Amino acid sequence: MSFIGDEQFEGGNKEKRHREKRRDGSKDRRKRANAKRRERSRADRENEEFEERLVKREKGRRGRVKNDQEAKKREQEEGAGAQVKSGKTAKVKKNIKNEKRRMSEKAGEAGERTEKGKKRVESAKKETATVKHGTRDKTREERKKKRKKVFETSSEHKTSEQDSEDKENSEDKEVKPESLSPDELEKLKEAVDEKKKLIQSLRGKPWPMKKKLVTLRESQQFLEKYEGALGKGKGRKLYAYKVMMTKKWMKFQRDFENFKTACIPWEMKIKEIESHFGSSVASYFIFLRWMYGINMILFGLTFGLVMVPEALMGRPYGSIPRKTVPRAEEASAMDFAVLWDFGGYAQYSVLFYGFYSNQRAIGWLKFRMPLSYFLVGVGTVAYSYMVVIRTMARNANESGVGDDNSFNFSWKMFTSWDYLIGNPETADNKFASITTCFKEAILEEQESRKDDNIHLTRFLRVLANFLVLCCLAGSGYLIYFVVRRSQKFALDGFENHTWWERNEVNMVMSLLGMFCPMLFDVISTLENYHPRVALQWQLGRIFALFLGNLYTFIIALMDEINVKREEEKIVKFNITMWEASLYNGTVSENFTASPITIHPADVPRGPCWETMVGQEFVRLIISDTMTTYITLLIGDFLRAVLVRFLNHCWCWDLEAGFPSYSEFDVSGNVLGLIFNQGMIWMGAFYAPCLPALNVLRLHVSMYLQCWAVMCCNVPQERVFKASGSNNFYMAMLLVILFLSTLPAIYTIVTIPPSFDCGPFSGKNRMFDVIRETLESDFPAWFSKVFSYASNPGLVLPFILLMVLAIYYLQSTSKSYKEANVELKKKLQMQNEENKKKNKKAAQKALMDLEEARKVALESAGHQRNNNASFQGQEARDREMEQATRVPRPSNHMSHRTPGYLPNFPLQSEAMIRRAPSLQRH
Amino acid sequence: MGTTASQLDKGMLSEYQELTFLTKQEILLAYKRFSELLPKEETNGISYRIPMNAILELPELKTNPFNERICKVFSTSDSHDGSLNFDDFLDLLSAFSDSATLEIKSHYAFRIFDFDDDGTLGRQDLEKLVNCLTGGTGDTSLTPDEMKQLIDNILEESDIDKDGTVNLSEFQHVISRSPDFVSSFKIVL
């Protein structure tokens, strides 16, 4: 929630003012509504005693509206149906009568009213009794009638006490389950379910609100009325209870949904950007937010299960050598320069691997620290895999069959406008880009037949790729060279070197990451690709560059690890010598001395390669973050300021000419983010503070970049749409995740941990902690089972089985795809055939219609006085018209269904029938 | 309707939530924005019809090339002048909201693109659509030849039954394959 607070603050006074206003407004509104209600109720209480009546009256009013509409509809239908059932017509007439009666009611003739009401209820009862048996259609009708009766009766409520008693009797009869046969009950249940479905699907219907409101109220009323009648005997109360609970649950869910959307941080910020720059720039920020969420969870895991327990329950600082700054470094351990490099006190803290002790259980909780450390390391990676893959799968589901290219033009036409654009400048750019897009598409279509000078373009493309490869190799070598050089410096000791020499590696990596993409951009102009293809190439190359740099860095780091391990061996040997000498010395001096106390800072210790790796990664992240922010400030902000203010006194137009304002580079930023995350995954095992740092970084860059994009960037000239590339980013993230866990796993599995630092010290391998736990914390049989299970004889078949399962799933998915294509073809064929058939049928029907008209005219001429036959004729005409329309199912929506217009009430019967079919979609 | 309350009381709010794809906050925001457009002396907020010109002044719709069409499609006014009352306004926002289904979005998109309201997208509709999308004026617009080529291509792709027009089901068929229709057919207040 704190994010929202921040965001509101950032959003400025305007937003706040609006909100306040809104709050005030709603208060006022509420007050006024209450006052009104009070007034109304006071007036009502003169006639009625119970509050609930009021509600029922409202319903009655609504019901009346509905009845009104139905009556109209019936009137129309009456013209159409020659063989309208007598009951139906009677009812229509009755309805009209009711309407009239109600009008007079309003005038206030109380005495008459009650009598009539009674009569009507009785007649209605009779009616239901007569129609109660019959076919399905009839029961449906009957159901409707019943409903209507309910409306009538409920509207009756307000009239008088007597009347309400009367009504209650009738209601009891209706609701009593004993009075309904099981068959009817079943049907009633069906109707109730249908209504429920209708309510649920209502929001997905393209109807005007008025119609939706009416339908909703009507069906809710129906539900209220009949849901109680469904349960049988003892189950009835339970049923009612269940219904009530589902209602409550729905409401809760809705509120929870509202709450959830209110909790999404930076929503308004992103929407603002979205409306200014279109969805592509916003997609970067959404991606950033998603990353932030993941890092929050990683941070929570490492912070809650590793750092805090060690800090609270582990041995305090200075108790053992690994938790103490060595004597030699003590003097400079608090210097800012040292701390900034994560040396000194920072190095000997919970931030790094080396600080953790190898006690099996710490504190009064007996918290298994080494085990927790290991499991958190594995868990963060596993969680990341899970999230990335799940998101990918969801995206793939959403985009559906996005790869088929058969609707290229239509998509350009129908879906190219980004409705979110609210900035005139962006809109202009969008117009231009759509136009060029159309022109390009047309040209492509023409060019696909002829291609000129293919040799030149081929040559240029090969040349470009060669140049890019040279760049990649050069940058890789440069990094390797720099890392090796820095190792030499490290052996000499950092103090003798300048700042540049100390930070060479990180600076070189950041600078390469900054300038190589520009170089690639220049090279890619040689290739003359379509912009989208060019963008993909560009992305691929930057990806390769980053990856190459990262891996060179890792290889160099591996070298360094080996060096450190050599060093460690020597130190280990020295320590045994040192201990022996110490022991011997004390023995010779004083035999009865208690165990010698040496200050932990004086104990010689090994180099602890794990902490070194962690430090390297932390430094890399810090320098990367700094470079990003500084380029943002210089490249975007300073440039924008210069262009803006120097424009008055410059020889050419700076804003339109050369430097101009910068665009927001979505792909570059996304790649930067992805690689940053890769480094986090790689280093998090050796430096538990990395996720925390990353959360901080992402948080800052969210605000900084939002600000930068709004204040100093111009909308892109080519406004790309984002969603298509969404899974592309995810795929890259997955690749990076895999590639970054590889080295981490390699080091964990193959290299023995340092002997005197970290939670796994003293063990042969880091994963031995699992075995140890199994042996000492679990019963014997468990470890036995585990050892059997981890036997290669079992593991290998299992892997084989998995491979087989994958193969099977893949082949089935392939066959599904093929079936899909087949079905598509079939569908198209059928469509065409249907169309032909329909055309024939339509023509035939048209001819029939003409004939019928002739006949009708003739008959009209012959027997003018016989109205009935004429009506029958017209009814037949109508049927024919319907027949011509019915077999065109594809058109049933595009015909401007009469429901659009407020004058035409909807047909509720048709609605009920249509509800399940809509559900299926 | 029975209730002509000028305020959004709780019942209305929950009904609107039931009937639209909007959350409570969004409905309240919509109401606020809507009442900002109301003339001062007007107290009966919900049923008042705001004329199209006032609606088009909203920054969210101002730059949209289809803004007039959008108003006309969502208007339930008898005179077809594109004026919107609050119900229509909510309908609009619901169709353009984040969580609206593809089906409803494509339905309304079809009606927006159907300039002559005849239930199909004919050549004239498509031509107007292209003009809207390209800004319609000056050097940016396409030449007649290009226009013809473009429309031919579109009809070739999406007119499955070859009757020279694109009807709703064909349109929905095309749109449902599109990877980014749902994400771009959005208007957020």
PDB file of C-alpha atoms in Angstrom, chain A residues 38-241:
ATOM      1  CA  ARG A  38     -36.062   9.035   4.783  1.00  0.00           C
ATOM      2  CA  GLU A  39     -38.666  11.257   3.287  1.00  0.00           C
ATOM      3  CA  ARG A  40     -39.978   8.559   1.132  1.00  0.00           C
ATOM      4  CA  SER A  41     -40.116   6.047   3.914  1.00  0.00           C
ATOM      5  CA  ARG A  42     -41.919   8.453   6.202  1.00  0.00           C
ATOM      6  CA  ALA A  43     -44.558   8.849   3.592  1.00  0.00           C
ATOM      7  CA  ASP A  44     -44.793   5.149   3.178  1.00  0.00           C
ATOM      8  CA  ARG A  45     -45.059   4.343   6.814  1.00  0.00           C
ATOM      9  CA  GLU A  46     -48.364   5.995   6.885  1.00  0.00           C
ATOM     10  CA  ASN A  47     -49.713   3.152   4.835  1.00  0.00           C
ATOM     11  CA  GLU A  48     -47.367   0.354   5.681  1.00  0.00           C
ATOM     12  CA  GLU A  49     -45.879  -1.051   8.788  1.00  0.00           C
ATOM     13  CA  PHE A  50     -42.849  -2.955   7.644  1.00  0.00           C
ATOM     14  CA  GLU A  51     -39.685  -1.611   6.165  1.00  0.00           C
ATOM     15  CA  GLU A  52     -39.234  -4.474   3.782  1.00  0.00           C
ATOM     16  CA  ARG A  53     -42.384  -3.545   2.018  1.00  0.00           C
ATOM     17  CA  LEU A  54     -40.580  -0.524   0.736  1.00  0.00           C
ATOM     18  CA  VAL A  55     -38.083  -2.647  -0.999  1.00  0.00           C
ATOM     19  CA  LYS A  56     -40.771  -4.808  -2.431  1.00  0.00           C
ATOM     20  CA  ARG A  57     -42.564  -1.800  -3.706  1.00  0.00           C
ATOM     21  CA  GLU A  58     -39.500  -0.766  -5.599  1.00  0.00           C
ATOM     22  CA  LYS A  59     -39.337  -4.152  -7.114  1.00  0.00           C
ATOM     23  CA  GLY A  60     -42.931  -3.947  -8.012  1.00  0.00           C
ATOM     24  CA  ARG A  61     -42.292  -0.757  -9.827  1.00  0.00           C
ATOM     25  CA  ARG A  62     -39.498  -2.342 -11.765  1.00  0.00           C
ATOM     26  CA  GLY A  63     -41.654  -5.303 -12.471  1.00  0.00           C
ATOM     27  CA  ARG A  64     -44.263  -2.982 -13.816  1.00  0.00           C
ATOM     28  CA  VAL A  65     -41.804  -1.478 -16.215  1.00  0.00           C
ATOM     29  CA  LYS A  66     -40.952  -4.927 -17.358  1.00  0.00           C
ATOM     30  CA  ASN A  67     -44.562  -5.886 -17.672  1.00  0.00           C
ATOM     31  CA  ASP A  68     -45.120  -2.822 -19.683  1.00  0.00           C
ATOM     32  CA  GLN A  69     -42.452  -3.852 -22.105  1.00  0.00           C
ATOM     33  CA  GLU A  70     -43.691  -7.346 -22.303  1.00  0.00           C
ATOM     34  CA  ALA A  71     -47.108  -6.113 -23.050  1.00  0.00           C
ATOM     35  CA  LYS A  72     -45.774  -4.085 -25.924  1.00  0.00           C
ATOM     36  CA  LYS A  73     -43.887  -7.042 -27.195  1.00  0.00           C
ATOM     37  CA  ARG A  74     -46.930  -9.165 -26.943  1.00  0.00           C
ATOM     38  CA  GLU A  75     -48.833  -6.637 -28.931  1.00  0.00           C
ATOM     39  CA  GLN A  76     -46.348  -6.960 -31.691  1.00  0.00           C
ATOM     40  CA  GLU A  77     -46.377 -10.676 -31.510  1.00  0.00           C
ATOM     41  CA  GLU A  78     -50.082 -10.695 -31.606  1.00  0.00           C
ATOM     42  CA  GLY A  79     -49.984  -9.292 -35.095  1.00  0.00           C
ATOM     43  CA  ALA A  80     -47.522 -11.938 -36.128  1.00  0.00           C
ATOM     44  CA  GLY A  81     -48.989 -15.041 -34.646  1.00  0.00           C
ATOM     45  CA  ALA A  82     -52.258 -16.088 -36.155  1.00  0.00           C
ATOM     46  CA  GLN A  83     -52.464 -19.133 -33.953  1.00  0.00           C
ATOM     47  CA  VAL A  84     -51.586 -17.359 -30.755  1.00  0.00           C
ATOM     48  CA  LYS A  85     -52.719 -19.390 -27.836  1.00  0.00           C
ATOM     49  CA  SER A  86     -55.840 -18.133 -26.355  1.00  0.00           C
ATOM     50  CA  GLY A  87     -54.338 -18.006 -22.927  1.00  0.00           C
ATOM     51  CA  LYS A  88     -51.601 -15.814 -24.178  1.00  0.00           C
ATOM     52  CA  THR A  89     -53.839 -13.275 -25.783  1.00  0.00           C
ATOM     53  CA  ALA A  90     -55.966 -13.241 -22.728  1.00  0.00           C
ATOM     54  CA  LYS A  91     -52.955 -12.494 -20.706  1.00  0.00           C
ATOM     55  CA  VAL A  92     -51.886  -9.678 -22.974  1.00  0.00           C
ATOM     56  CA  LYS A  93     -55.263  -8.145 -22.683  1.00  0.00           C
ATOM     57  CA  LYS A  94     -55.103  -8.598 -18.994  1.00  0.00           C
ATOM     58  CA  ASN A  95     -51.759  -6.918 -18.936  1.00  0.00           C
ATOM     59  CA  ILE A  96     -53.080  -3.929 -20.736  1.00  0.00           C
ATOM     60  CA  LYS A  97     -55.937  -3.868 -18.346  1.00  0.00           C
ATOM     61  CA  ASN A  98     -53.507  -4.026 -15.519  1.00  0.00           C
ATOM     62  CA  GLU A  99     -51.665  -1.088 -16.884  1.00  0.00           C
ATOM     63  CA  LYS A 100     -54.813   0.901 -17.094  1.00  0.00           C
ATOM     64  CA  ARG A 101     -55.736  -0.219 -13.670  1.00  0.00           C
ATOM     65  CA  ARG A 102     -52.426   0.882 -12.291  1.00  0.00           C
ATOM     66  CA  MET A 103     -52.854   4.274 -13.843  1.00  0.00           C
ATOM     67  CA  SER A 104     -56.084   4.633 -12.039  1.00  0.00           C
ATOM     68  CA  GLU A 105     -54.401   3.303  -8.937  1.00  0.00           C
ATOM     69  CA  LYS A 106     -52.123   6.247  -8.951  1.00  0.00           C
ATOM     70  CA  ALA A 107     -55.099   8.514  -8.950  1.00  0.00           C
ATOM     71  CA  GLY A 108     -55.929   6.871  -5.683  1.00  0.00           C
ATOM     72  CA  GLU A 109     -59.085   4.803  -5.683  1.00  0.00           C
ATOM     73  CA  ALA A 110     -58.336   2.563  -2.784  1.00  0.00           C
ATOM     74  CA  GLY A 111     -61.549   0.704  -2.315  1.00  0.00           C
ATOM     75  CA  GLU A 112     -61.883  -0.486  -5.853  1.00  0.00           C
ATOM     76  CA  ARG A 113     -58.299  -1.378  -5.951  1.00  0.00           C
ATOM     77  CA  THR A 114     -58.371  -4.064  -3.315  1.00  0.00           C
ATOM     78  CA  GLU A 115     -61.311  -5.818  -4.842  1.00  0.00           C
ATOM     79  CA  LYS A 116     -59.817  -5.846  -8.255  1.00  0.00           C
ATOM     80  CA  GLY A 117     -56.531  -7.022  -6.907  1.00  0.00           C
ATOM     81  CA  LYS A 118     -58.141  -9.946  -5.216  1.00  0.00           C
ATOM     82  CA  LYS A 119     -59.978 -10.882  -8.323  1.00  0.00           C
ATOM     83  CA  ARG A 120     -56.877 -10.712 -10.328  1.00  0.00           C
ATOM     84  CA  VAL A 121     -54.858 -12.892  -8.030  1.00  0.00           C
ATOM     85  CA  GLU A 122     -57.567 -15.455  -8.119  1.00  0.00           C
ATOM     86  CA  SER A 123     -57.795 -15.426 -11.869  1.00  0.00           C
ATOM     87  CA  ALA A 124     -54.053 -15.734 -12.117  1.00  0.00           C
ATOM     88  CA  LYS A 125     -54.138 -18.740  -9.857  1.00  0.00           C
ATOM     89  CA  LYS A 126     -56.717 -20.353 -12.034  1.00  0.00           C
ATOM     90  CA  GLU A 127     -54.650 -19.697 -15.063  1.00  0.00           C
ATOM     91  CA  THR A 128     -51.590 -21.332 -13.641  1.00  0.00           C
ATOM     92  CA  ALA A 129     -53.691 -24.282 -12.629  1.00  0.00           C
ATOM     93  CA  THR A 130     -54.957 -24.753 -16.140  1.00  0.00           C
ATOM     94  CA  VAL A 131     -51.670 -24.505 -17.900  1.00  0.00           C
ATOM     95  CA  LYS A 132     -49.687 -26.456 -15.376  1.00  0.00           C
ATOM     96  CA  HIS A 133     -49.379 -29.542 -17.502  1.00  0.00           C
ATOM     97  CA  GLY A 134     -47.921 -29.690 -20.912  1.00  0.00           C
ATOM     98  CA  THR A 135     -44.847 -29.692 -23.071  1.00  0.00           C
ATOM     99  CA  ARG A 136     -41.573 -28.049 -22.354  1.00  0.00           C
ATOM    100  CA  ASP A 137     -42.508 -24.861 -24.156  1.00  0.00           C
ATOM    101  CA  LYS A 138     -45.654 -24.641 -22.258  1.00  0.00           C
ATOM    102  CA  THR A 139     -43.942 -24.986 -18.959  1.00  0.00           C
ATOM    103  CA  ARG A 140     -41.585 -22.287 -19.961  1.00  0.00           C
ATOM    104  CA  GLU A 141     -44.450 -20.033 -20.684  1.00  0.00           C
ATOM    105  CA  GLU A 142     -46.011 -21.021 -17.496  1.00  0.00           C
ATOM    106  CA  ARG A 143     -42.891 -20.143 -15.656  1.00  0.00           C
ATOM    107  CA  LYS A 144     -43.009 -16.744 -17.165  1.00  0.00           C
ATOM    108  CA  LYS A 145     -46.575 -16.358 -16.230  1.00  0.00           C
ATOM    109  CA  LYS A 146     -45.780 -17.296 -12.732  1.00  0.00           C
ATOM    110  CA  ARG A 147     -43.099 -14.737 -12.660  1.00  0.00           C
ATOM    111  CA  LYS A 148     -45.469 -12.161 -13.875  1.00  0.00           C
ATOM    112  CA  LYS A 149     -47.900 -13.099 -11.261  1.00  0.00           C
ATOM    113  CA  VAL A 150     -45.199 -12.650  -8.768  1.00  0.00           C
ATOM    114  CA  PHE A 151     -44.584  -9.175 -10.008  1.00  0.00           C
ATOM    115  CA  GLU A 152     -48.171  -8.369  -9.832  1.00  0.00           C
ATOM    116  CA  THR A 153     -48.533  -9.732  -6.414  1.00  0.00           C
ATOM    117  CA  SER A 154     -45.492  -7.961  -5.161  1.00  0.00           C
ATOM    118  CA  SER A 155     -46.755  -4.707  -6.540  1.00  0.00           C
ATOM    119  CA  GLU A 156     -49.906  -5.481  -4.789  1.00  0.00           C
ATOM    120  CA  HIS A 157     -48.099  -5.333  -1.497  1.00  0.00           C
ATOM    121  CA  LYS A 158     -48.387  -1.644  -1.068  1.00  0.00           C
ATOM    122  CA  THR A 159     -52.106  -1.495  -1.508  1.00  0.00           C
ATOM    123  CA  SER A 160     -53.463  -2.737   1.783  1.00  0.00           C
ATOM    124  CA  GLU A 161     -53.097  -5.211   4.585  1.00  0.00           C
ATOM    125  CA  GLN A 162     -55.861  -7.444   3.378  1.00  0.00           C
ATOM    126  CA  ASP A 163     -54.401  -7.657   0.009  1.00  0.00           C
ATOM    127  CA  SER A 164     -51.006  -8.590   1.280  1.00  0.00           C
ATOM    128  CA  GLU A 165     -52.486 -11.391   3.300  1.00  0.00           C
ATOM    129  CA  ASP A 166     -54.196 -12.647   0.247  1.00  0.00           C
ATOM    130  CA  LYS A 167     -50.970 -12.462  -1.625  1.00  0.00           C
ATOM    131  CA  GLU A 168     -49.026 -14.270   1.004  1.00  0.00           C
ATOM    132  CA  ASN A 169     -51.393 -17.152   0.721  1.00  0.00           C
ATOM    133  CA  SER A 170     -50.884 -17.363  -2.970  1.00  0.00           C
ATOM    134  CA  GLU A 171     -47.180 -16.963  -2.582  1.00  0.00           C
ATOM    135  CA  ASP A 172     -47.069 -19.787  -0.117  1.00  0.00           C
ATOM    136  CA  LYS A 173     -48.788 -21.971  -2.587  1.00  0.00           C
ATOM    137  CA  GLU A 174     -46.283 -21.114  -5.226  1.00  0.00           C
ATOM    138  CA  VAL A 175     -43.212 -21.476  -3.176  1.00  0.00           C
ATOM    139  CA  LYS A 176     -44.174 -24.593  -1.366  1.00  0.00           C
ATOM    140  CA  PRO A 177     -42.091 -27.346  -2.847  1.00  0.00           C
ATOM    141  CA  GLU A 178     -44.747 -29.954  -2.094  1.00  0.00           C
ATOM    142  CA  SER A 179     -47.114 -28.336  -4.542  1.00  0.00           C
ATOM    143  CA  LEU A 180     -44.656 -28.779  -7.392  1.00  0.00           C
ATOM    144  CA  SER A 181     -43.991 -32.078  -9.035  1.00  0.00           C
ATOM    145  CA  PRO A 182     -40.364 -33.213  -9.225  1.00  0.00           C
ATOM    146  CA  ASP A 183     -40.400 -32.614 -12.930  1.00  0.00           C
ATOM    147  CA  GLU A 184     -41.438 -29.045 -12.470  1.00  0.00           C
ATOM    148  CA  LEU A 185     -38.945 -28.600  -9.717  1.00  0.00           C
ATOM    149  CA  GLU A 186     -36.272 -29.769 -12.061  1.00  0.00           C
ATOM    150  CA  LYS A 187     -37.374 -27.282 -14.629  1.00  0.00           C
ATOM    151  CA  LEU A 188     -37.535 -24.547 -12.113  1.00  0.00           C
ATOM    152  CA  LYS A 189     -34.034 -25.382 -11.072  1.00  0.00           C
ATOM    153  CA  GLU A 190     -32.953 -25.230 -14.657  1.00  0.00           C
ATOM    154  CA  ALA A 191     -34.552 -21.847 -15.029  1.00  0.00           C
ATOM    155  CA  VAL A 192     -32.843 -20.599 -11.904  1.00  0.00           C
ATOM    156  CA  ASP A 193     -29.510 -21.815 -13.155  1.00  0.00           C
ATOM    157  CA  GLU A 194     -30.131 -20.198 -16.477  1.00  0.00           C
ATOM    158  CA  LYS A 195     -30.901 -16.939 -14.796  1.00  0.00           C
ATOM    159  CA  LYS A 196     -27.731 -17.167 -12.787  1.00  0.00           C
ATOM    160  CA  LYS A 197     -25.743 -17.763 -15.899  1.00  0.00           C
ATOM    161  CA  LEU A 198     -27.489 -14.887 -17.548  1.00  0.00           C
ATOM    162  CA  ILE A 199     -26.524 -12.578 -14.739  1.00  0.00           C
ATOM    163  CA  GLN A 200     -22.958 -13.688 -14.964  1.00  0.00           C
ATOM    164  CA  SER A 201     -22.749 -13.286 -18.689  1.00  0.00           C
ATOM    165  CA  LEU A 202     -24.609 -10.019 -18.750  1.00  0.00           C
ATOM    166  CA  ARG A 203     -21.551  -7.837 -18.679  1.00  0.00           C
ATOM    167  CA  GLY A 204     -20.196  -9.557 -21.745  1.00  0.00           C
ATOM    168  CA  LYS A 205     -23.149  -8.557 -23.856  1.00  0.00           C
ATOM    169  CA  PRO A 206     -23.111  -5.669 -26.228  1.00  0.00           C
ATOM    170  CA  TRP A 207     -26.350  -4.215 -25.011  1.00  0.00           C
ATOM    171  CA  PRO A 208     -26.967  -0.691 -23.859  1.00  0.00           C
ATOM    172  CA  MET A 209     -26.866  -0.230 -20.136  1.00  0.00           C
ATOM    173  CA  LYS A 210     -30.570   0.364 -19.785  1.00  0.00           C
ATOM    174  CA  LYS A 211     -31.404  -3.003 -21.186  1.00  0.00           C
ATOM    175  CA  LYS A 212     -28.775  -4.698 -19.090  1.00  0.00           C
ATOM    176  CA  LEU A 213     -30.098  -3.028 -15.966  1.00  0.00           C
ATOM    177  CA  VAL A 214     -33.625  -4.113 -16.664  1.00  0.00           C
ATOM    178  CA  THR A 215     -32.570  -7.665 -17.367  1.00  0.00           C
ATOM    179  CA  LEU A 216     -30.430  -7.803 -14.288  1.00  0.00           C
ATOM    180  CA  ARG A 217     -33.132  -6.603 -11.979  1.00  0.00           C
ATOM    181  CA  GLU A 218     -35.680  -8.869 -13.521  1.00  0.00           C
ATOM    182  CA  SER A 219     -33.578 -11.953 -13.208  1.00  0.00           C
ATOM    183  CA  GLN A 220     -32.407 -11.102  -9.735  1.00  0.00           C
ATOM    184  CA  GLN A 221     -35.959 -10.802  -8.689  1.00  0.00           C
ATOM    185  CA  PHE A 222     -36.764 -14.093 -10.262  1.00  0.00           C
ATOM    186  CA  LEU A 223     -33.923 -15.694  -8.400  1.00  0.00           C
ATOM    187  CA  GLU A 224     -34.959 -14.217  -5.100  1.00  0.00           C
ATOM    188  CA  LYS A 225     -38.407 -15.541  -5.636  1.00  0.00           C
ATOM    189  CA  TYR A 226     -37.647 -19.052  -6.623  1.00  0.00           C
ATOM    190  CA  GLU A 227     -34.389 -20.000  -5.113  1.00  0.00           C
ATOM    191  CA  GLY A 228     -36.070 -20.627  -1.792  1.00  0.00           C
ATOM    192  CA  ALA A 229     -38.556 -22.969  -3.394  1.00  0.00           C
ATOM    193  CA  LEU A 230     -35.920 -25.269  -4.708  1.00  0.00           C
ATOM    194  CA  GLY A 231     -34.724 -27.002  -1.597  1.00  0.00           C
ATOM    195  CA  LYS A 232     -36.799 -29.945  -0.444  1.00  0.00           C
ATOM    196  CA  GLY A 233     -37.990 -30.383   3.100  1.00  0.00           C
ATOM    197  CA  LYS A 234     -35.051 -30.427   5.414  1.00  0.00           C
ATOM    198  CA  GLY A 235     -32.583 -29.372   2.762  1.00  0.00           C
ATOM    199  CA  ARG A 236     -34.461 -26.192   2.195  1.00  0.00           C
ATOM    200  CA  LYS A 237     -32.864 -24.145   4.873  1.00  0.00           C
ATOM    201  CA  LEU A 238     -29.477 -25.396   3.917  1.00  0.00           C
ATOM    202  CA  TYR A 239     -30.150 -24.466   0.345  1.00  0.00           C
ATOM    203  CA  ALA A 240     -31.194 -20.980   1.277  1.00  0.00           C
ATOM    204  CA  TYR A 241     -28.136 -20.688   3.435  1.00  0.00           C
TER     205      TYR A 241
END
